[in-house]
Amino acid sequence: MEEELSLLRRLEPSEAEKAIMDLESKCARFEGDLEAAVAEVEELKKERAVLVARVNELEEENRR
């Protein structure tokens, strides 16, 4: 990030504006990717909980 800021300081205003827009676009994509990853992790946690519950049920049945 420091490298990007250093480069921005040396650019002409129009170049800096374009660089800023590019960085904002990258950030938006990364945020979208992060949100998708978080949603997927939450879904996997739910699936895991269901599987753990089923394993516990089966273990209980085997004890009988």
GROMACS .gro file of N, CA and C in nm:
model
  192
    1MET      N    1   0.083  -0.119   0.000
    1MET     CA    2   0.000   0.000   0.000
    1MET      C    3   0.087   0.126   0.000
    2GLU      N    4   0.195   0.124   0.076
    2GLU     CA    5   0.286   0.239   0.079
    2GLU      C    6   0.344   0.266  -0.059
    3GLU      N    7   0.374   0.159  -0.130
    3GLU     CA    8   0.430   0.174  -0.265
    3GLU      C    9   0.331   0.245  -0.356
    4GLU      N   10   0.203   0.207  -0.347
    4GLU     CA   11   0.101   0.271  -0.429
    4GLU      C   12   0.089   0.419  -0.394
    5LEU      N   13   0.091   0.450  -0.265
    5LEU     CA   14   0.080   0.590  -0.224
    5LEU      C   15   0.200   0.671  -0.272
    6SER      N   16   0.316   0.612  -0.267
    6SER     CA   17   0.437   0.680  -0.315
    6SER      C   18   0.426   0.708  -0.464
    7LEU      N   19   0.377   0.612  -0.539
    7LEU     CA   20   0.360   0.631  -0.683
    7LEU      C   21   0.257   0.740  -0.712
    8LEU      N   22   0.148   0.741  -0.635
    8LEU     CA   23   0.044   0.843  -0.657
    8LEU      C   24   0.099   0.984  -0.637
    9ARG      N   25   0.188   1.001  -0.544
    9ARG     CA   26   0.245   1.134  -0.517
    9ARG      C   27   0.327   1.185  -0.635
   10ARG      N   28   0.382   1.094  -0.715
   10ARG     CA   29   0.468   1.134  -0.828
   10ARG      C   30   0.390   1.148  -0.959
   11LEU      N   31   0.264   1.115  -0.960
   11LEU     CA   32   0.186   1.119  -1.084
   11LEU      C   33   0.126   1.258  -1.106
   12GLU      N   34   0.094   1.284  -1.232
   12GLU     CA   35   0.017   1.403  -1.265
   12GLU      C   36  -0.125   1.384  -1.209
   13PRO      N   37  -0.197   1.495  -1.185
   13PRO     CA   38  -0.332   1.482  -1.128
   13PRO      C   39  -0.423   1.387  -1.206
   14SER      N   40  -0.423   1.395  -1.339
   14SER     CA   41  -0.513   1.307  -1.416
   14SER      C   42  -0.469   1.161  -1.404
   15GLU      N   43  -0.337   1.138  -1.401
   15GLU     CA   44  -0.287   1.002  -1.384
   15GLU      C   45  -0.320   0.950  -1.244
   16ALA      N   46  -0.308   1.039  -1.146
   16ALA     CA   47  -0.340   1.001  -1.008
   16ALA      C   48  -0.488   0.964  -0.996
   17GLU      N   49  -0.574   1.043  -1.060
   17GLU     CA   50  -0.718   1.015  -1.055
   17GLU      C   51  -0.748   0.879  -1.116
   18LYS      N   52  -0.685   0.849  -1.230
   18LYS     CA   53  -0.706   0.719  -1.294
   18LYS      C   54  -0.655   0.607  -1.204
   19ALA      N   55  -0.538   0.627  -1.143
   19ALA     CA   56  -0.482   0.526  -1.054
   19ALA      C   57  -0.573   0.504  -0.933
   20ILE      N   58  -0.627   0.612  -0.881
   20ILE     CA   59  -0.720   0.602  -0.768
   20ILE      C   60  -0.844   0.524  -0.808
   21MET      N   61  -0.899   0.554  -0.926
   21MET     CA   62  -1.017   0.481  -0.973
   21MET      C   63  -0.986   0.333  -0.991
   22ASP      N   64  -0.867   0.303  -1.044
   22ASP     CA   65  -0.827   0.163  -1.060
   22ASP      C   66  -0.818   0.092  -0.925
   23LEU      N   67  -0.757   0.160  -0.828
   23LEU     CA   68  -0.745   0.101  -0.694
   23LEU      C   69  -0.881   0.082  -0.629
   24GLU      N   70  -0.970   0.180  -0.647
   24GLU     CA   71  -1.104   0.167  -0.591
   24GLU      C   72  -1.178   0.049  -0.654
   25SER      N   73  -1.158   0.030  -0.784
   25SER     CA   74  -1.219  -0.082  -0.854
   25SER      C   75  -1.166  -0.215  -0.800
   26LYS      N   76  -1.034  -0.222  -0.781
   26LYS     CA   77  -0.975  -0.344  -0.724
   26LYS      C   78  -1.030  -0.371  -0.585
   27CYS      N   79  -1.039  -0.266  -0.504
   27CYS     CA   80  -1.091  -0.282  -0.368
   27CYS      C   81  -1.235  -0.334  -0.371
   28ALA      N   82  -1.315  -0.280  -0.461
   28ALA     CA   83  -1.454  -0.325  -0.472
   28ALA      C   84  -1.460  -0.473  -0.510
   29ARG      N   85  -1.374  -0.514  -0.604
   29ARG     CA   86  -1.371  -0.655  -0.643
   29ARG      C   87  -1.329  -0.742  -0.525
   30PHE      N   88  -1.226  -0.698  -0.453
   30PHE     CA   89  -1.178  -0.775  -0.338
   30PHE      C   90  -1.286  -0.783  -0.230
   31GLU      N   91  -1.359  -0.673  -0.209
   31GLU     CA   92  -1.467  -0.674  -0.111
   31GLU      C   93  -1.574  -0.774  -0.153
   32GLY      N   94  -1.606  -0.776  -0.282
   32GLY     CA   95  -1.705  -0.872  -0.332
   32GLY      C   96  -1.657  -1.015  -0.314
   33ASP      N   97  -1.529  -1.038  -0.344
   33ASP     CA   98  -1.472  -1.172  -0.325
   33ASP      C   99  -1.475  -1.211  -0.178
   34LEU      N  100  -1.443  -1.116  -0.091
   34LEU     CA  101  -1.442  -1.144   0.052
   34LEU      C  102  -1.583  -1.176   0.102
   35GLU      N  103  -1.681  -1.099   0.057
   35GLU     CA  104  -1.820  -1.125   0.098
   35GLU      C  105  -1.865  -1.263   0.052
   36ALA      N  106  -1.828  -1.300  -0.070
   36ALA     CA  107  -1.864  -1.433  -0.122
   36ALA      C  108  -1.796  -1.542  -0.040
   37ALA      N  109  -1.670  -1.521  -0.004
   37ALA     CA  110  -1.598  -1.620   0.076
   37ALA      C  111  -1.660  -1.634   0.215
   38VAL      N  112  -1.697  -1.522   0.274
   38VAL     CA  113  -1.760  -1.525   0.406
   38VAL      C  114  -1.893  -1.601   0.399
   39ALA      N  115  -1.972  -1.575   0.296
   39ALA     CA  116  -2.100  -1.645   0.279
   39ALA      C  117  -2.077  -1.795   0.262
   40GLU      N  118  -1.976  -1.831   0.186
   40GLU     CA  119  -1.946  -1.972   0.165
   40GLU      C  120  -1.901  -2.039   0.295
   41VAL      N  121  -1.820  -1.970   0.373
   41VAL     CA  122  -1.775  -2.024   0.502
   41VAL      C  123  -1.895  -2.044   0.594
   42GLU      N  124  -1.985  -1.948   0.597
   42GLU     CA  125  -2.105  -1.962   0.681
   42GLU      C  126  -2.188  -2.082   0.639
   43GLU      N  127  -2.203  -2.102   0.509
   43GLU     CA  128  -2.279  -2.217   0.458
   43GLU      C  129  -2.209  -2.347   0.497
   44LEU      N  130  -2.078  -2.351   0.485
   44LEU     CA  131  -2.002  -2.471   0.523
   44LEU      C  132  -2.013  -2.499   0.673
   45LYS      N  133  -2.017  -2.394   0.753
   45LYS     CA  134  -2.034  -2.413   0.898
   45LYS      C  135  -2.169  -2.477   0.927
   46LYS      N  136  -2.273  -2.433   0.856
   46LYS     CA  137  -2.407  -2.491   0.875
   46LYS      C  138  -2.406  -2.638   0.834
   47GLU      N  139  -2.346  -2.667   0.720
   47GLU     CA  140  -2.339  -2.806   0.674
   47GLU      C  141  -2.262  -2.891   0.773
   48ARG      N  142  -2.155  -2.838   0.826
   48ARG     CA  143  -2.075  -2.912   0.925
   48ARG      C  144  -2.158  -2.942   1.049
   49ALA      N  145  -2.234  -2.844   1.095
   49ALA     CA  146  -2.317  -2.864   1.214
   49ALA      C  147  -2.418  -2.975   1.191
   50VAL      N  148  -2.477  -2.980   1.072
   50VAL     CA  149  -2.573  -3.085   1.039
   50VAL      C  150  -2.502  -3.221   1.040
   51LEU      N  151  -2.385  -3.227   0.981
   51LEU     CA  152  -2.310  -3.353   0.976
   51LEU      C  153  -2.267  -3.399   1.115
   52VAL      N  154  -2.222  -3.306   1.198
   52VAL     CA  155  -2.182  -3.340   1.334
   52VAL      C  156  -2.302  -3.394   1.411
   53ALA      N  157  -2.416  -3.331   1.395
   53ALA     CA  158  -2.537  -3.378   1.463
   53ALA      C  159  -2.573  -3.519   1.417
   54ARG      N  160  -2.561  -3.544   1.288
   54ARG     CA  161  -2.592  -3.678   1.235
   54ARG      C  162  -2.494  -3.782   1.288
   55VAL      N  163  -2.366  -3.749   1.294
   55VAL     CA  164  -2.266  -3.841   1.349
   55VAL      C  165  -2.299  -3.871   1.495
   56ASN      N  166  -2.335  -3.769   1.570
   56ASN     CA  167  -2.372  -3.790   1.710
   56ASN      C  168  -2.492  -3.883   1.723
   57GLU      N  169  -2.591  -3.865   1.636
   57GLU     CA  170  -2.708  -3.953   1.635
   57GLU      C  171  -2.667  -4.097   1.608
   58LEU      N  172  -2.584  -4.116   1.508
   58LEU     CA  173  -2.540  -4.251   1.472
   58LEU      C  174  -2.458  -4.315   1.583
   59GLU      N  175  -2.373  -4.237   1.647
   59GLU     CA  176  -2.295  -4.290   1.758
   59GLU      C  177  -2.386  -4.332   1.873
   60GLU      N  178  -2.488  -4.252   1.898
   60GLU     CA  179  -2.585  -4.285   2.004
   60GLU      C  180  -2.660  -4.414   1.969
   61GLU      N  181  -2.700  -4.428   1.844
   61GLU     CA  182  -2.769  -4.550   1.801
   61GLU      C  183  -2.679  -4.672   1.816
   62ASN      N  184  -2.551  -4.657   1.786
   62ASN     CA  185  -2.458  -4.769   1.796
   62ASN      C  186  -2.435  -4.811   1.941
   63ARG      N  187  -2.452  -4.722   2.034
   63ARG     CA  188  -2.433  -4.754   2.176
   63ARG      C  189  -2.548  -4.838   2.230
   64ARG      N  190  -2.661  -4.834   2.165
   64ARG     CA  191  -2.780  -4.905   2.215
   64ARG      C  192  -2.774  -5.050   2.188
   0.00000   0.00000   0.00000
